[in-house]
């Protein structure tokens, strides 16, 4: 048995669903690898399918688990747990990154741990499970992967939109709205920004290549500290 075959079997065991090896290999093929190897097929069509399966399974679970929540609250929770941030956490939990086939450029720039690549590959694997084992097995896989996230959807919503999350947290606590200050450094072609956000007695910093990214980084750090979430 080859190392590749062993790796795929190990991943299949973690997923708990019998996925056709060729489909699983396709689900793990990033477009960067495909382009460097003769324009072979890559995983974006499976990602498209998996996104739909994921959305339906999560929607049904939220609807049945929370009969008291209005549509808007359900939609917010769904968006949080199917976000790139949340799906990347799922991928890291099952060690998906080590199995992805990446081109040289992505490999050199840390593609195996990029949220976007991990999230897209997770959706592709879900798509492959649908084609291999059917709708029920694919939905069951989604729920095994996503259920741990459903306990704290606010955390993933904050990662998607930290400034709004921090503002809502401050409002609930009777605090003044967050106030931001921006400083910059470096030459024009390599400008770095540092944002400081103040909420009550708390001040936290974040950095980024734009004012927006710096403010988001500061807001997420402040929200995590104030809410007690790691």
JSON list of C-alpha atoms in Angstrom, two decimals:
[
{"chain": "A", "resi": 1, "resn": "UNK", "atom": "CA", "xyz": [0.00, 0.00, 0.00]},
{"chain": "A", "resi": 2, "resn": "UNK", "atom": "CA", "xyz": [1.44, 3.39, -1.03]},
{"chain": "A", "resi": 3, "resn": "UNK", "atom": "CA", "xyz": [1.84, 6.35, 1.27]},
{"chain": "A", "resi": 4, "resn": "UNK", "atom": "CA", "xyz": [-0.84, 8.21, -0.70]},
{"chain": "A", "resi": 5, "resn": "UNK", "atom": "CA", "xyz": [-3.26, 5.32, -0.39]},
{"chain": "A", "resi": 6, "resn": "UNK", "atom": "CA", "xyz": [-2.50, 5.02, 3.32]},
{"chain": "A", "resi": 7, "resn": "UNK", "atom": "CA", "xyz": [-3.10, 8.75, 3.77]},
{"chain": "A", "resi": 8, "resn": "UNK", "atom": "CA", "xyz": [-6.44, 8.62, 1.98]},
{"chain": "A", "resi": 9, "resn": "UNK", "atom": "CA", "xyz": [-7.52, 5.62, 4.05]},
{"chain": "A", "resi": 10, "resn": "UNK", "atom": "CA", "xyz": [-6.55, 7.44, 7.23]},
{"chain": "A", "resi": 11, "resn": "UNK", "atom": "CA", "xyz": [-8.57, 10.48, 6.18]},
{"chain": "A", "resi": 12, "resn": "UNK", "atom": "CA", "xyz": [-11.56, 8.33, 5.25]},
{"chain": "A", "resi": 13, "resn": "UNK", "atom": "CA", "xyz": [-11.45, 6.71, 8.67]},
{"chain": "A", "resi": 14, "resn": "UNK", "atom": "CA", "xyz": [-11.51, 10.12, 10.34]},
{"chain": "A", "resi": 15, "resn": "UNK", "atom": "CA", "xyz": [-14.45, 11.22, 8.21]},
{"chain": "A", "resi": 16, "resn": "UNK", "atom": "CA", "xyz": [-16.41, 8.07, 8.98]},
{"chain": "A", "resi": 17, "resn": "UNK", "atom": "CA", "xyz": [-17.83, 7.71, 5.48]},
{"chain": "A", "resi": 18, "resn": "UNK", "atom": "CA", "xyz": [-16.75, 5.51, 2.58]},
{"chain": "A", "resi": 19, "resn": "UNK", "atom": "CA", "xyz": [-15.70, 7.93, -0.18]},
{"chain": "A", "resi": 20, "resn": "UNK", "atom": "CA", "xyz": [-14.60, 6.67, -3.58]},
{"chain": "A", "resi": 21, "resn": "UNK", "atom": "CA", "xyz": [-10.78, 7.05, -3.66]},
{"chain": "A", "resi": 22, "resn": "UNK", "atom": "CA", "xyz": [-10.77, 8.80, -7.04]},
{"chain": "A", "resi": 23, "resn": "UNK", "atom": "CA", "xyz": [-13.39, 11.31, -5.90]},
{"chain": "A", "resi": 24, "resn": "UNK", "atom": "CA", "xyz": [-11.56, 11.90, -2.64]},
{"chain": "A", "resi": 25, "resn": "UNK", "atom": "CA", "xyz": [-8.31, 12.47, -4.52]},
{"chain": "A", "resi": 26, "resn": "UNK", "atom": "CA", "xyz": [-10.11, 14.96, -6.77]},
{"chain": "A", "resi": 27, "resn": "UNK", "atom": "CA", "xyz": [-11.60, 16.72, -3.73]},
{"chain": "A", "resi": 28, "resn": "UNK", "atom": "CA", "xyz": [-8.07, 17.20, -2.41]},
{"chain": "A", "resi": 29, "resn": "UNK", "atom": "CA", "xyz": [-6.70, 18.63, -5.67]},
{"chain": "A", "resi": 30, "resn": "UNK", "atom": "CA", "xyz": [-6.28, 22.39, -5.50]},
{"chain": "A", "resi": 31, "resn": "UNK", "atom": "CA", "xyz": [-6.34, 24.32, -8.77]},
{"chain": "A", "resi": 32, "resn": "UNK", "atom": "CA", "xyz": [-2.71, 25.37, -8.28]},
{"chain": "A", "resi": 33, "resn": "UNK", "atom": "CA", "xyz": [-1.63, 21.71, -8.43]},
{"chain": "A", "resi": 34, "resn": "UNK", "atom": "CA", "xyz": [-3.91, 21.03, -11.40]},
{"chain": "A", "resi": 35, "resn": "UNK", "atom": "CA", "xyz": [-2.47, 23.92, -13.41]},
{"chain": "A", "resi": 36, "resn": "UNK", "atom": "CA", "xyz": [1.08, 22.74, -12.79]},
{"chain": "A", "resi": 37, "resn": "UNK", "atom": "CA", "xyz": [0.25, 19.19, -13.84]},
{"chain": "A", "resi": 38, "resn": "UNK", "atom": "CA", "xyz": [-1.23, 19.56, -17.29]},
{"chain": "A", "resi": 39, "resn": "UNK", "atom": "CA", "xyz": [-4.51, 21.30, -16.47]},
{"chain": "A", "resi": 40, "resn": "UNK", "atom": "CA", "xyz": [-5.96, 18.17, -14.89]},
{"chain": "A", "resi": 41, "resn": "UNK", "atom": "CA", "xyz": [-9.34, 18.43, -13.10]},
{"chain": "A", "resi": 42, "resn": "UNK", "atom": "CA", "xyz": [-9.40, 20.12, -9.72]},
{"chain": "A", "resi": 43, "resn": "UNK", "atom": "CA", "xyz": [-11.84, 20.32, -6.81]},
{"chain": "A", "resi": 44, "resn": "UNK", "atom": "CA", "xyz": [-13.88, 23.44, -7.54]},
{"chain": "A", "resi": 45, "resn": "UNK", "atom": "CA", "xyz": [-16.91, 21.64, -8.97]},
{"chain": "A", "resi": 46, "resn": "UNK", "atom": "CA", "xyz": [-17.01, 19.36, -5.92]},
{"chain": "A", "resi": 47, "resn": "UNK", "atom": "CA", "xyz": [-16.65, 22.44, -3.73]},
{"chain": "A", "resi": 48, "resn": "UNK", "atom": "CA", "xyz": [-19.73, 23.92, -5.42]},
{"chain": "A", "resi": 49, "resn": "UNK", "atom": "CA", "xyz": [-21.72, 20.76, -4.70]},
{"chain": "A", "resi": 50, "resn": "UNK", "atom": "CA", "xyz": [-20.45, 20.45, -1.14]},
{"chain": "A", "resi": 51, "resn": "UNK", "atom": "CA", "xyz": [-21.40, 24.04, -0.36]},
{"chain": "A", "resi": 52, "resn": "UNK", "atom": "CA", "xyz": [-25.03, 23.22, -1.16]},
{"chain": "A", "resi": 53, "resn": "UNK", "atom": "CA", "xyz": [-25.02, 19.99, 0.88]},
{"chain": "A", "resi": 54, "resn": "UNK", "atom": "CA", "xyz": [-23.40, 21.81, 3.80]},
{"chain": "A", "resi": 55, "resn": "UNK", "atom": "CA", "xyz": [-25.90, 24.65, 3.74]},
{"chain": "A", "resi": 56, "resn": "UNK", "atom": "CA", "xyz": [-28.93, 22.36, 3.65]},
{"chain": "A", "resi": 57, "resn": "UNK", "atom": "CA", "xyz": [-27.72, 20.10, 6.45]},
{"chain": "A", "resi": 58, "resn": "UNK", "atom": "CA", "xyz": [-26.85, 23.01, 8.74]},
{"chain": "A", "resi": 59, "resn": "UNK", "atom": "CA", "xyz": [-30.14, 24.78, 7.97]},
{"chain": "A", "resi": 60, "resn": "UNK", "atom": "CA", "xyz": [-32.19, 21.72, 8.88]},
{"chain": "A", "resi": 61, "resn": "UNK", "atom": "CA", "xyz": [-30.20, 21.14, 12.07]},
{"chain": "A", "resi": 62, "resn": "UNK", "atom": "CA", "xyz": [-30.62, 24.74, 13.22]},
{"chain": "A", "resi": 63, "resn": "UNK", "atom": "CA", "xyz": [-34.31, 24.78, 12.34]},
{"chain": "A", "resi": 64, "resn": "UNK", "atom": "CA", "xyz": [-35.10, 21.62, 14.30]},
{"chain": "A", "resi": 65, "resn": "UNK", "atom": "CA", "xyz": [-32.78, 22.35, 17.24]},
{"chain": "A", "resi": 66, "resn": "UNK", "atom": "CA", "xyz": [-33.95, 25.95, 17.81]},
{"chain": "A", "resi": 67, "resn": "UNK", "atom": "CA", "xyz": [-37.73, 26.20, 17.36]},
{"chain": "A", "resi": 68, "resn": "UNK", "atom": "CA", "xyz": [-37.70, 29.45, 19.35]},
{"chain": "A", "resi": 69, "resn": "UNK", "atom": "CA", "xyz": [-35.34, 31.39, 17.06]},
{"chain": "A", "resi": 70, "resn": "UNK", "atom": "CA", "xyz": [-36.59, 33.78, 14.39]},
{"chain": "A", "resi": 71, "resn": "UNK", "atom": "CA", "xyz": [-35.42, 33.55, 10.78]},
{"chain": "A", "resi": 72, "resn": "UNK", "atom": "CA", "xyz": [-32.86, 36.31, 11.17]},
{"chain": "A", "resi": 73, "resn": "UNK", "atom": "CA", "xyz": [-31.19, 34.66, 14.16]},
{"chain": "A", "resi": 74, "resn": "UNK", "atom": "CA", "xyz": [-31.13, 31.31, 12.38]},
{"chain": "A", "resi": 75, "resn": "UNK", "atom": "CA", "xyz": [-29.54, 32.88, 9.31]},
{"chain": "A", "resi": 76, "resn": "UNK", "atom": "CA", "xyz": [-26.89, 34.56, 11.43]},
{"chain": "A", "resi": 77, "resn": "UNK", "atom": "CA", "xyz": [-25.97, 31.29, 13.14]},
{"chain": "A", "resi": 78, "resn": "UNK", "atom": "CA", "xyz": [-25.84, 29.46, 9.83]},
{"chain": "A", "resi": 79, "resn": "UNK", "atom": "CA", "xyz": [-23.57, 32.08, 8.30]},
{"chain": "A", "resi": 80, "resn": "UNK", "atom": "CA", "xyz": [-21.23, 31.81, 11.28]},
{"chain": "A", "resi": 81, "resn": "UNK", "atom": "CA", "xyz": [-20.81, 28.04, 11.26]},
{"chain": "A", "resi": 82, "resn": "UNK", "atom": "CA", "xyz": [-20.44, 27.68, 7.48]},
{"chain": "A", "resi": 83, "resn": "UNK", "atom": "CA", "xyz": [-17.97, 30.59, 7.27]},
{"chain": "A", "resi": 84, "resn": "UNK", "atom": "CA", "xyz": [-14.44, 30.23, 5.98]},
{"chain": "A", "resi": 85, "resn": "UNK", "atom": "CA", "xyz": [-13.12, 30.67, 9.51]},
{"chain": "A", "resi": 86, "resn": "UNK", "atom": "CA", "xyz": [-15.32, 27.90, 10.92]},
{"chain": "A", "resi": 87, "resn": "UNK", "atom": "CA", "xyz": [-14.70, 25.44, 8.08]},
{"chain": "A", "resi": 88, "resn": "UNK", "atom": "CA", "xyz": [-10.96, 26.01, 8.32]},
{"chain": "A", "resi": 89, "resn": "UNK", "atom": "CA", "xyz": [-11.15, 25.04, 11.99]},
{"chain": "A", "resi": 90, "resn": "UNK", "atom": "CA", "xyz": [-13.00, 21.86, 11.00]},
{"chain": "A", "resi": 91, "resn": "UNK", "atom": "CA", "xyz": [-10.26, 21.09, 8.48]},
{"chain": "A", "resi": 92, "resn": "UNK", "atom": "CA", "xyz": [-7.48, 21.59, 11.02]},
{"chain": "A", "resi": 93, "resn": "UNK", "atom": "CA", "xyz": [-9.27, 19.36, 13.52]},
{"chain": "A", "resi": 94, "resn": "UNK", "atom": "CA", "xyz": [-9.19, 16.41, 11.09]},
{"chain": "A", "resi": 95, "resn": "UNK", "atom": "CA", "xyz": [-5.74, 17.18, 9.69]},
{"chain": "A", "resi": 96, "resn": "UNK", "atom": "CA", "xyz": [-7.06, 17.88, 6.20]},
{"chain": "A", "resi": 97, "resn": "UNK", "atom": "CA", "xyz": [-4.26, 20.24, 5.24]},
{"chain": "A", "resi": 98, "resn": "UNK", "atom": "CA", "xyz": [-1.60, 17.52, 5.08]},
{"chain": "A", "resi": 99, "resn": "UNK", "atom": "CA", "xyz": [-3.57, 15.69, 2.39]},
{"chain": "A", "resi": 100, "resn": "UNK", "atom": "CA", "xyz": [-4.20, 18.59, -0.01]},
{"chain": "A", "resi": 101, "resn": "UNK", "atom": "CA", "xyz": [-2.37, 18.54, -3.36]},
{"chain": "A", "resi": 102, "resn": "UNK", "atom": "CA", "xyz": [-0.93, 22.02, -3.85]},
{"chain": "A", "resi": 103, "resn": "UNK", "atom": "CA", "xyz": [1.16, 23.75, -6.48]},
{"chain": "A", "resi": 104, "resn": "UNK", "atom": "CA", "xyz": [4.67, 24.90, -5.62]},
{"chain": "A", "resi": 105, "resn": "UNK", "atom": "CA", "xyz": [3.68, 28.52, -5.10]},
{"chain": "A", "resi": 106, "resn": "UNK", "atom": "CA", "xyz": [0.93, 27.71, -2.63]},
{"chain": "A", "resi": 107, "resn": "UNK", "atom": "CA", "xyz": [3.17, 25.21, -0.88]},
{"chain": "A", "resi": 108, "resn": "UNK", "atom": "CA", "xyz": [5.85, 27.83, -0.37]},
{"chain": "A", "resi": 109, "resn": "UNK", "atom": "CA", "xyz": [3.43, 30.44, 0.93]},
{"chain": "A", "resi": 110, "resn": "UNK", "atom": "CA", "xyz": [1.81, 28.24, 3.58]},
{"chain": "A", "resi": 111, "resn": "UNK", "atom": "CA", "xyz": [-1.20, 27.12, 1.57]},
{"chain": "A", "resi": 112, "resn": "UNK", "atom": "CA", "xyz": [-1.80, 24.08, 3.76]},
{"chain": "A", "resi": 113, "resn": "UNK", "atom": "CA", "xyz": [-2.84, 26.36, 6.59]},
{"chain": "A", "resi": 114, "resn": "UNK", "atom": "CA", "xyz": [-4.68, 29.06, 4.65]},
{"chain": "A", "resi": 115, "resn": "UNK", "atom": "CA", "xyz": [-8.27, 29.42, 5.83]},
{"chain": "A", "resi": 116, "resn": "UNK", "atom": "CA", "xyz": [-9.62, 29.78, 2.29]},
{"chain": "A", "resi": 117, "resn": "UNK", "atom": "CA", "xyz": [-7.94, 26.65, 0.93]},
{"chain": "A", "resi": 118, "resn": "UNK", "atom": "CA", "xyz": [-8.87, 24.58, 3.99]},
{"chain": "A", "resi": 119, "resn": "UNK", "atom": "CA", "xyz": [-12.50, 25.71, 3.88]},
{"chain": "A", "resi": 120, "resn": "UNK", "atom": "CA", "xyz": [-12.88, 25.13, 0.14]},
{"chain": "A", "resi": 121, "resn": "UNK", "atom": "CA", "xyz": [-11.34, 21.66, 0.42]},
{"chain": "A", "resi": 122, "resn": "UNK", "atom": "CA", "xyz": [-13.69, 20.78, 3.27]},
{"chain": "A", "resi": 123, "resn": "UNK", "atom": "CA", "xyz": [-16.64, 21.63, 1.04]},
{"chain": "A", "resi": 124, "resn": "UNK", "atom": "CA", "xyz": [-15.15, 19.58, -1.81]},
{"chain": "A", "resi": 125, "resn": "UNK", "atom": "CA", "xyz": [-14.79, 16.56, 0.48]},
{"chain": "A", "resi": 126, "resn": "UNK", "atom": "CA", "xyz": [-18.43, 16.94, 1.48]},
{"chain": "A", "resi": 127, "resn": "UNK", "atom": "CA", "xyz": [-19.34, 17.00, -2.21]},
{"chain": "A", "resi": 128, "resn": "UNK", "atom": "CA", "xyz": [-17.34, 13.84, -2.80]},
{"chain": "A", "resi": 129, "resn": "UNK", "atom": "CA", "xyz": [-19.10, 12.12, 0.10]},
{"chain": "A", "resi": 130, "resn": "UNK", "atom": "CA", "xyz": [-22.48, 13.02, -1.44]},
{"chain": "A", "resi": 131, "resn": "UNK", "atom": "CA", "xyz": [-21.57, 11.45, -4.77]},
{"chain": "A", "resi": 132, "resn": "UNK", "atom": "CA", "xyz": [-19.99, 8.40, -3.16]},
{"chain": "A", "resi": 133, "resn": "UNK", "atom": "CA", "xyz": [-22.39, 7.56, -0.34]},
{"chain": "A", "resi": 134, "resn": "UNK", "atom": "CA", "xyz": [-25.57, 9.55, -0.96]},
{"chain": "A", "resi": 135, "resn": "UNK", "atom": "CA", "xyz": [-27.42, 12.44, 0.61]},
{"chain": "A", "resi": 136, "resn": "UNK", "atom": "CA", "xyz": [-28.02, 10.90, 4.04]},
{"chain": "A", "resi": 137, "resn": "UNK", "atom": "CA", "xyz": [-24.38, 9.92, 4.56]},
{"chain": "A", "resi": 138, "resn": "UNK", "atom": "CA", "xyz": [-23.19, 13.34, 3.38]},
{"chain": "A", "resi": 139, "resn": "UNK", "atom": "CA", "xyz": [-25.58, 15.14, 5.72]},
{"chain": "A", "resi": 140, "resn": "UNK", "atom": "CA", "xyz": [-24.45, 12.93, 8.59]},
{"chain": "A", "resi": 141, "resn": "UNK", "atom": "CA", "xyz": [-20.83, 13.81, 7.79]},
{"chain": "A", "resi": 142, "resn": "UNK", "atom": "CA", "xyz": [-21.66, 17.53, 7.82]},
{"chain": "A", "resi": 143, "resn": "UNK", "atom": "CA", "xyz": [-23.28, 17.24, 11.23]},
{"chain": "A", "resi": 144, "resn": "UNK", "atom": "CA", "xyz": [-20.35, 15.30, 12.68]},
{"chain": "A", "resi": 145, "resn": "UNK", "atom": "CA", "xyz": [-18.03, 18.03, 11.49]},
{"chain": "A", "resi": 146, "resn": "UNK", "atom": "CA", "xyz": [-20.19, 21.04, 12.34]},
{"chain": "A", "resi": 147, "resn": "UNK", "atom": "CA", "xyz": [-21.96, 20.07, 15.57]},
{"chain": "A", "resi": 148, "resn": "UNK", "atom": "CA", "xyz": [-19.01, 21.15, 17.79]},
{"chain": "A", "resi": 149, "resn": "UNK", "atom": "CA", "xyz": [-19.25, 24.62, 16.23]},
{"chain": "A", "resi": 150, "resn": "UNK", "atom": "CA", "xyz": [-22.97, 25.00, 16.83]},
{"chain": "A", "resi": 151, "resn": "UNK", "atom": "CA", "xyz": [-22.39, 25.35, 20.56]},
{"chain": "A", "resi": 152, "resn": "UNK", "atom": "CA", "xyz": [-20.69, 28.73, 20.08]},
{"chain": "A", "resi": 153, "resn": "UNK", "atom": "CA", "xyz": [-21.75, 30.30, 16.75]},
{"chain": "A", "resi": 154, "resn": "UNK", "atom": "CA", "xyz": [-21.08, 33.79, 18.07]},
{"chain": "A", "resi": 155, "resn": "UNK", "atom": "CA", "xyz": [-17.35, 33.05, 18.08]},
{"chain": "A", "resi": 156, "resn": "UNK", "atom": "CA", "xyz": [-17.31, 32.38, 14.35]},
{"chain": "A", "resi": 157, "resn": "UNK", "atom": "CA", "xyz": [-19.59, 35.30, 13.62]},
{"chain": "A", "resi": 158, "resn": "UNK", "atom": "CA", "xyz": [-17.12, 37.52, 15.43]},
{"chain": "A", "resi": 159, "resn": "UNK", "atom": "CA", "xyz": [-14.28, 36.23, 13.27]},
{"chain": "A", "resi": 160, "resn": "UNK", "atom": "CA", "xyz": [-16.31, 37.09, 10.15]},
{"chain": "A", "resi": 161, "resn": "UNK", "atom": "CA", "xyz": [-17.27, 40.60, 11.29]},
{"chain": "A", "resi": 162, "resn": "UNK", "atom": "CA", "xyz": [-15.33, 41.51, 14.44]},
{"chain": "A", "resi": 163, "resn": "UNK", "atom": "CA", "xyz": [-16.18, 45.22, 14.45]},
{"chain": "A", "resi": 164, "resn": "UNK", "atom": "CA", "xyz": [-19.91, 44.53, 14.49]},
{"chain": "A", "resi": 165, "resn": "UNK", "atom": "CA", "xyz": [-19.48, 41.78, 17.10]},
{"chain": "A", "resi": 166, "resn": "UNK", "atom": "CA", "xyz": [-17.53, 44.13, 19.36]},
{"chain": "A", "resi": 167, "resn": "UNK", "atom": "CA", "xyz": [-20.06, 46.92, 18.92]},
{"chain": "A", "resi": 168, "resn": "UNK", "atom": "CA", "xyz": [-22.94, 44.56, 19.80]},
{"chain": "A", "resi": 169, "resn": "UNK", "atom": "CA", "xyz": [-21.04, 43.25, 22.82]},
{"chain": "A", "resi": 170, "resn": "UNK", "atom": "CA", "xyz": [-20.44, 46.79, 24.06]},
{"chain": "A", "resi": 171, "resn": "UNK", "atom": "CA", "xyz": [-24.11, 47.68, 23.60]},
{"chain": "A", "resi": 172, "resn": "UNK", "atom": "CA", "xyz": [-25.26, 44.64, 25.54]},
{"chain": "A", "resi": 173, "resn": "UNK", "atom": "CA", "xyz": [-22.90, 45.57, 28.38]},
{"chain": "A", "resi": 174, "resn": "UNK", "atom": "CA", "xyz": [-24.00, 49.18, 28.52]},
{"chain": "A", "resi": 175, "resn": "UNK", "atom": "CA", "xyz": [-20.58, 50.40, 27.36]},
{"chain": "A", "resi": 176, "resn": "UNK", "atom": "CA", "xyz": [-19.74, 53.26, 25.03]},
{"chain": "A", "resi": 177, "resn": "UNK", "atom": "CA", "xyz": [-19.30, 52.25, 21.37]},
{"chain": "A", "resi": 178, "resn": "UNK", "atom": "CA", "xyz": [-15.79, 51.12, 20.47]},
{"chain": "A", "resi": 179, "resn": "UNK", "atom": "CA", "xyz": [-13.43, 53.97, 19.53]},
{"chain": "A", "resi": 180, "resn": "UNK", "atom": "CA", "xyz": [-10.58, 53.42, 17.08]},
{"chain": "A", "resi": 181, "resn": "UNK", "atom": "CA", "xyz": [-7.27, 55.21, 16.60]},
{"chain": "A", "resi": 182, "resn": "UNK", "atom": "CA", "xyz": [-4.94, 54.52, 13.66]},
{"chain": "A", "resi": 183, "resn": "UNK", "atom": "CA", "xyz": [-1.19, 54.93, 13.32]},
{"chain": "A", "resi": 184, "resn": "UNK", "atom": "CA", "xyz": [0.97, 53.97, 10.35]},
{"chain": "A", "resi": 185, "resn": "UNK", "atom": "CA", "xyz": [4.62, 53.26, 9.70]},
{"chain": "A", "resi": 186, "resn": "UNK", "atom": "CA", "xyz": [6.94, 52.25, 6.89]},
{"chain": "A", "resi": 187, "resn": "UNK", "atom": "CA", "xyz": [7.41, 53.48, 3.32]},
{"chain": "A", "resi": 188, "resn": "UNK", "atom": "CA", "xyz": [4.48, 54.06, 0.97]},
{"chain": "A", "resi": 189, "resn": "UNK", "atom": "CA", "xyz": [5.08, 50.78, -0.87]},
{"chain": "A", "resi": 190, "resn": "UNK", "atom": "CA", "xyz": [5.11, 48.78, 2.39]},
{"chain": "A", "resi": 191, "resn": "UNK", "atom": "CA", "xyz": [2.85, 50.70, 4.74]},
{"chain": "A", "resi": 192, "resn": "UNK", "atom": "CA", "xyz": [1.77, 48.99, 7.96]},
{"chain": "A", "resi": 193, "resn": "UNK", "atom": "CA", "xyz": [-1.13, 50.17, 10.07]},
{"chain": "A", "resi": 194, "resn": "UNK", "atom": "CA", "xyz": [-1.71, 49.75, 13.79]},
{"chain": "A", "resi": 195, "resn": "UNK", "atom": "CA", "xyz": [-5.20, 50.22, 15.19]},
{"chain": "A", "resi": 196, "resn": "UNK", "atom": "CA", "xyz": [-6.04, 50.73, 18.85]},
{"chain": "A", "resi": 197, "resn": "UNK", "atom": "CA", "xyz": [-9.62, 50.10, 19.92]},
{"chain": "A", "resi": 198, "resn": "UNK", "atom": "CA", "xyz": [-10.96, 51.21, 23.28]},
{"chain": "A", "resi": 199, "resn": "UNK", "atom": "CA", "xyz": [-14.06, 49.76, 24.92]},
{"chain": "A", "resi": 200, "resn": "UNK", "atom": "CA", "xyz": [-14.62, 50.92, 28.48]},
{"chain": "A", "resi": 201, "resn": "UNK", "atom": "CA", "xyz": [-11.33, 50.41, 30.30]},
{"chain": "A", "resi": 202, "resn": "UNK", "atom": "CA", "xyz": [-10.04, 47.92, 27.73]},
{"chain": "A", "resi": 203, "resn": "UNK", "atom": "CA", "xyz": [-7.64, 48.93, 24.94]},
{"chain": "A", "resi": 204, "resn": "UNK", "atom": "CA", "xyz": [-6.34, 46.44, 22.39]},
{"chain": "A", "resi": 205, "resn": "UNK", "atom": "CA", "xyz": [-4.18, 46.72, 19.28]},
{"chain": "A", "resi": 206, "resn": "UNK", "atom": "CA", "xyz": [-4.19, 45.08, 15.87]},
{"chain": "A", "resi": 207, "resn": "UNK", "atom": "CA", "xyz": [-2.00, 45.43, 12.82]},
{"chain": "A", "resi": 208, "resn": "UNK", "atom": "CA", "xyz": [-2.58, 45.07, 9.10]},
{"chain": "A", "resi": 209, "resn": "UNK", "atom": "CA", "xyz": [-1.69, 46.24, 5.62]},
{"chain": "A", "resi": 210, "resn": "UNK", "atom": "CA", "xyz": [-4.73, 48.55, 5.54]},
{"chain": "A", "resi": 211, "resn": "UNK", "atom": "CA", "xyz": [-6.64, 50.61, 8.07]},
{"chain": "A", "resi": 212, "resn": "UNK", "atom": "CA", "xyz": [-9.62, 48.25, 7.71]},
{"chain": "A", "resi": 213, "resn": "UNK", "atom": "CA", "xyz": [-7.60, 45.11, 8.39]},
{"chain": "A", "resi": 214, "resn": "UNK", "atom": "CA", "xyz": [-5.87, 46.69, 11.37]},
{"chain": "A", "resi": 215, "resn": "UNK", "atom": "CA", "xyz": [-9.19, 47.75, 12.89]},
{"chain": "A", "resi": 216, "resn": "UNK", "atom": "CA", "xyz": [-10.64, 44.26, 12.33]},
{"chain": "A", "resi": 217, "resn": "UNK", "atom": "CA", "xyz": [-7.64, 42.65, 14.02]},
{"chain": "A", "resi": 218, "resn": "UNK", "atom": "CA", "xyz": [-7.90, 44.99, 17.00]},
{"chain": "A", "resi": 219, "resn": "UNK", "atom": "CA", "xyz": [-11.66, 44.44, 17.27]},
{"chain": "A", "resi": 220, "resn": "UNK", "atom": "CA", "xyz": [-11.33, 40.65, 17.20]},
{"chain": "A", "resi": 221, "resn": "UNK", "atom": "CA", "xyz": [-8.66, 40.70, 19.92]},
{"chain": "A", "resi": 222, "resn": "UNK", "atom": "CA", "xyz": [-10.80, 42.98, 22.10]},
{"chain": "A", "resi": 223, "resn": "UNK", "atom": "CA", "xyz": [-13.92, 40.87, 21.53]},
{"chain": "A", "resi": 224, "resn": "UNK", "atom": "CA", "xyz": [-12.10, 37.65, 22.46]},
{"chain": "A", "resi": 225, "resn": "UNK", "atom": "CA", "xyz": [-10.68, 39.18, 25.63]},
{"chain": "A", "resi": 226, "resn": "UNK", "atom": "CA", "xyz": [-13.95, 40.75, 26.75]},
{"chain": "A", "resi": 227, "resn": "UNK", "atom": "CA", "xyz": [-16.08, 37.71, 25.95]},
{"chain": "A", "resi": 228, "resn": "UNK", "atom": "CA", "xyz": [-13.63, 35.22, 27.43]},
{"chain": "A", "resi": 229, "resn": "UNK", "atom": "CA", "xyz": [-13.35, 33.22, 24.22]},
{"chain": "A", "resi": 230, "resn": "UNK", "atom": "CA", "xyz": [-9.98, 31.95, 23.06]}
]
